[in-house]
Each structure stands twice: as C-alpha cells, then as structure tokens.
PDB file of C-alpha atoms in Angstrom:
ATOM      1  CA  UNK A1382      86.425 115.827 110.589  1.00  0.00           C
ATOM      2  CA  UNK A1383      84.921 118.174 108.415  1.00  0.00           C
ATOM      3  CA  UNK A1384      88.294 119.231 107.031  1.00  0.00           C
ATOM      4  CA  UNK A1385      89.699 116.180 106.363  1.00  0.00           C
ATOM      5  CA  UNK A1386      86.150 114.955 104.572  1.00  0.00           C
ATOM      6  CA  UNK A1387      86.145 118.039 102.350  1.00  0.00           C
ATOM      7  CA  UNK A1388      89.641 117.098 101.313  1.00  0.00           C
ATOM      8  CA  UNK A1389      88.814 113.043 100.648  1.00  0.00           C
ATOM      9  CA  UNK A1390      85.859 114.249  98.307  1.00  0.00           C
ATOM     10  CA  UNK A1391      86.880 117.275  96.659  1.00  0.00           C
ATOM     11  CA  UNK A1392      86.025 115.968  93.548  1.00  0.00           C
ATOM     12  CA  UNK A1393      83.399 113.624  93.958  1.00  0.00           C
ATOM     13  CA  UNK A1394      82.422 113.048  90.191  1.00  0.00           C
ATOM     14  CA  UNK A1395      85.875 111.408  89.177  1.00  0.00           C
ATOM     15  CA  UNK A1396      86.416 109.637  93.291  1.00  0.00           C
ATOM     16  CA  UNK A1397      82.652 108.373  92.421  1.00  0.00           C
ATOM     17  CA  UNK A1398      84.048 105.796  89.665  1.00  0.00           C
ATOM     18  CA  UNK A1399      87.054 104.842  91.863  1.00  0.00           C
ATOM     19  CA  UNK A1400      87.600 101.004  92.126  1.00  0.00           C
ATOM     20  CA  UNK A1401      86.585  99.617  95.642  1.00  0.00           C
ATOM     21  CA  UNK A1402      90.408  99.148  96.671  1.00  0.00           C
ATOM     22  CA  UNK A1403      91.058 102.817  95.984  1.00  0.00           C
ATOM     23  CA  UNK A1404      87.919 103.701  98.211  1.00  0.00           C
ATOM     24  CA  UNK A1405      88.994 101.376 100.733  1.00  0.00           C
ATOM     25  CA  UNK A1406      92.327 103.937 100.981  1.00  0.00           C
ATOM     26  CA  UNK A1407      89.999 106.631 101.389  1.00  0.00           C
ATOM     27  CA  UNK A1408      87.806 104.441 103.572  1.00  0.00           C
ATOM     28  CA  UNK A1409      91.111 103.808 105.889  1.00  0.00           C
ATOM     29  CA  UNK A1410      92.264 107.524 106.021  1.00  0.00           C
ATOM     30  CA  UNK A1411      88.260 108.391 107.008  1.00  0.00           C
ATOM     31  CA  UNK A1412      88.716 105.451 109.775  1.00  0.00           C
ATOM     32  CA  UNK A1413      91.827 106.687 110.910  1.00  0.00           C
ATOM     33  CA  UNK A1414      90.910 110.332 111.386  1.00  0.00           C
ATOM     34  CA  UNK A1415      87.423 108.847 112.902  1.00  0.00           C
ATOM     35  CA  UNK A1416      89.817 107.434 116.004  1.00  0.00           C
ATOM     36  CA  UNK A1417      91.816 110.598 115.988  1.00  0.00           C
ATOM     37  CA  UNK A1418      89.005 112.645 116.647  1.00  0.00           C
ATOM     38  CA  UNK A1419      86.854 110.336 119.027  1.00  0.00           C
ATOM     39  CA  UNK A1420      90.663 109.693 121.009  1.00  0.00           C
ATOM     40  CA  UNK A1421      89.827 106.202 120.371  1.00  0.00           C
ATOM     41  CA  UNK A1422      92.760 103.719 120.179  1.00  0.00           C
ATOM     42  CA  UNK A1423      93.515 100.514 119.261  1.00  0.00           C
ATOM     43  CA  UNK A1424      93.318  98.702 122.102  1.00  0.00           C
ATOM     44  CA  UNK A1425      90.023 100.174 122.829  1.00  0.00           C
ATOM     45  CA  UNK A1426      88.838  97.394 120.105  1.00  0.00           C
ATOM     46  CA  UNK A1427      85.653  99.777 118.924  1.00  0.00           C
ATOM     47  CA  UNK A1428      85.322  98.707 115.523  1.00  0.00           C
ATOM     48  CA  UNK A1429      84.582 101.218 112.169  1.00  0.00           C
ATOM     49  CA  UNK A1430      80.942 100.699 111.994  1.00  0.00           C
ATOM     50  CA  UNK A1431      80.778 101.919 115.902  1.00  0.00           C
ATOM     51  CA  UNK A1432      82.505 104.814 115.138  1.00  0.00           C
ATOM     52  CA  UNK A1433      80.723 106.198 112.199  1.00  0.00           C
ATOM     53  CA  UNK A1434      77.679 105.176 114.258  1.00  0.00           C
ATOM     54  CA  UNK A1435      78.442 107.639 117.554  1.00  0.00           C
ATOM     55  CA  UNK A1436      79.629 110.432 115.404  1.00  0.00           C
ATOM     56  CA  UNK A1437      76.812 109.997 113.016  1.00  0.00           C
ATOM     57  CA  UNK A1438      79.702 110.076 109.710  1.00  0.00           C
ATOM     58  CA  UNK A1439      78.378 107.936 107.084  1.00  0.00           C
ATOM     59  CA  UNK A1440      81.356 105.711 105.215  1.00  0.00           C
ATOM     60  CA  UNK A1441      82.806 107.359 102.521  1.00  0.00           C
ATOM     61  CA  UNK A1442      81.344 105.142  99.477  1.00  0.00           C
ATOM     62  CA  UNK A1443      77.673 106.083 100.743  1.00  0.00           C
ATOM     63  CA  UNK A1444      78.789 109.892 101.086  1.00  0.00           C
ATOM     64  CA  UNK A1445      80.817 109.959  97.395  1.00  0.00           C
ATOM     65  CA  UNK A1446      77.532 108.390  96.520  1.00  0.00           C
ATOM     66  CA  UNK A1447      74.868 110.984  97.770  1.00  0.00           C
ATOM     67  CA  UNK A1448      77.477 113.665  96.644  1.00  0.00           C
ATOM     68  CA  UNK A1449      77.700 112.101  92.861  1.00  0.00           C
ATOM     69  CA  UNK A1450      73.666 111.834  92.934  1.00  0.00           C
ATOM     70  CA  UNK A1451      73.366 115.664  94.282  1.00  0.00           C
ATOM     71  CA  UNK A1452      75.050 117.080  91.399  1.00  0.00           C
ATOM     72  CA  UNK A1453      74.302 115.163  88.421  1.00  0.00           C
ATOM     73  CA  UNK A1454      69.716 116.208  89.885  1.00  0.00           C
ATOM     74  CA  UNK A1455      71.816 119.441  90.415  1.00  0.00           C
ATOM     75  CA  UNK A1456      73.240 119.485  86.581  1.00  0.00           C
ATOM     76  CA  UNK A1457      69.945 118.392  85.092  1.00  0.00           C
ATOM     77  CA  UNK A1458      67.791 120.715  86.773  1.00  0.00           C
ATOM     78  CA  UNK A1459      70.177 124.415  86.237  1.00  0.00           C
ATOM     79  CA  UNK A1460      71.489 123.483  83.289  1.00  0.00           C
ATOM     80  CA  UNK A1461      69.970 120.739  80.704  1.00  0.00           C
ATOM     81  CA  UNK A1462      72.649 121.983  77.701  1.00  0.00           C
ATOM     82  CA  UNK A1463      75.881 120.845  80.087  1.00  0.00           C
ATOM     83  CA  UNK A1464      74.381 117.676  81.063  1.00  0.00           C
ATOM     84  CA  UNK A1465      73.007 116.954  78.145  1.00  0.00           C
ATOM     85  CA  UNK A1466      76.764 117.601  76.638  1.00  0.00           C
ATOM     86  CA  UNK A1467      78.189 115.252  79.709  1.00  0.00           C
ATOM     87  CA  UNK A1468      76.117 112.404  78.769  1.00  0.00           C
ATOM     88  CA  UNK A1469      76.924 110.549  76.116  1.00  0.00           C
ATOM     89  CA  UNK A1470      74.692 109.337  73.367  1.00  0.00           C
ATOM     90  CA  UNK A1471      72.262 106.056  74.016  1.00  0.00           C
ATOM     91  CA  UNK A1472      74.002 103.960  71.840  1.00  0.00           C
ATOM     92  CA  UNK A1473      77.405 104.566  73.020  1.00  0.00           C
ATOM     93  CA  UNK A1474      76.549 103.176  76.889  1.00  0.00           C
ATOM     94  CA  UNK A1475      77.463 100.127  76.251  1.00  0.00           C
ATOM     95  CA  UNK A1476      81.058 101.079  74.301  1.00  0.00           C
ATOM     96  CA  UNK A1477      82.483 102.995  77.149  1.00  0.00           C
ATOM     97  CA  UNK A1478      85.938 101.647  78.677  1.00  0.00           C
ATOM     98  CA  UNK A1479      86.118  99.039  81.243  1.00  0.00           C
ATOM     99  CA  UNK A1480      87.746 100.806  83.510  1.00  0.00           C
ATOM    100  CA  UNK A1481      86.557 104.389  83.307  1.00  0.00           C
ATOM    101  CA  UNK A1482      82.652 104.063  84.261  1.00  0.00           C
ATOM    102  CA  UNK A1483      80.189 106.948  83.974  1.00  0.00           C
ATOM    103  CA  UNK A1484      79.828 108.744  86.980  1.00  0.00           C
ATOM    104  CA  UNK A1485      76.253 109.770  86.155  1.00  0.00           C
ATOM    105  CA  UNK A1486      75.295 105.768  85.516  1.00  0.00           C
ATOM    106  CA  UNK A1487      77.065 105.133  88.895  1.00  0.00           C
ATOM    107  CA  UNK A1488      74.620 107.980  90.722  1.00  0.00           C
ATOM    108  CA  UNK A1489      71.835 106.949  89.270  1.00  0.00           C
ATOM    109  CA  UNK A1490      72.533 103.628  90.355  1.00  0.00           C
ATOM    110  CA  UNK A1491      70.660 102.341  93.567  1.00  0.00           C
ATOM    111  CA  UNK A1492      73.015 103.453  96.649  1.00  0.00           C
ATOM    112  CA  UNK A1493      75.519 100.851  97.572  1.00  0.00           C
ATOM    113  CA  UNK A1494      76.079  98.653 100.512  1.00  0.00           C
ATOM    114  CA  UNK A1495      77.822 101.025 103.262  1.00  0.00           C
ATOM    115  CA  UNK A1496      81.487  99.533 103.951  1.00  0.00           C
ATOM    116  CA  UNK A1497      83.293 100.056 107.069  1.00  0.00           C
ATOM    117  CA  UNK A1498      86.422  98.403 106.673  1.00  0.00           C
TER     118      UNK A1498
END
C-alpha cells in the first residue's frame, strides 16, 4: 500500500485543491488497491470504511489534507521568505480564480469530513 499511496500523493500541494470528483478517482484507486491487498472481494460485501478501518489507512482526502497542513507549518517555520513569496497579498484572497483555490487556505482550513466512497 505504501507504494501505491506515495504515488496517489506525490504532489500533495496541487492534489490538495483537486475538486471532490477528481479525489473520488483517487479515492477509488486507494479502495481498489485496499481489496487487493486485504484479498478482499466483491462478494465478500466489506464496505470502504471497514477496510480503511482494519488496515488503519485513513481516506485519501483526510491524508492529502494532513500532508497539505504538514508542509505549508513546514514552509513557515524553515523558511518565512518562500512562504511569504507563496502567499499572496491580503487583499488579493478574495480575487483568486474559481477554480484554482489556494492550497495553503485549504490546509489551514478545519480537516474535512473523511469520505469512503
């Protein structure tokens, strides 16, 4: 599992801002490999919440979450010049594009719900 995790959030700042239907493809391939690895099929009708539960894998929006969080306390406390150059000014918050959200506003934002399917 740890091989195909590192490979879904390789680059957790710009996977942070996804929209929930592309984390629900991630969410699927982290499900998938989740029954691979605990041999669980189908028909066994365990559902995704029970298998993150016995391996003790926490869904993949709560993980790109903690991930996101860990390196923008990580940024601010090695380096205040880059963060302070990744940030963008106060008053331009509120003009940044619909569809491209800050990362750092995301992590700093309380955790989210954990989804399972």
């Amino acid at each position: 599992m740890a091989f195909v995790r590192s490979a879904l959030i390789y680059s957790v700042i710009p996977l942070h801002t996804l929209s929930p239907s592309a984390i629900s493809k991630l969410r699927k391939v982290q499900n998938r490999a989740l029954r691979y690895i605990t041999n669980t099929r189908w028909t066994d009708f365990a559902t995704a919440k029970s298998l993150h539960e016995s391996t003790n894998i926490p869904p993949i929006n709560i993980l790109l979450h903690e991930h996101a969080k860990k390196i923008w306390s990580n940024l601010l406390t090695i380096d205040i010049h880059q963060y302070n150059s990744l940030t963008l000014p106060p008053g331009l918050i509120n003009k940044q594009h619909h569809r491209f959200k800050s990362s750092k506003l995301h992590a700093l934002a309380p955790a989210p719900q954990p989804r399972y399917l």
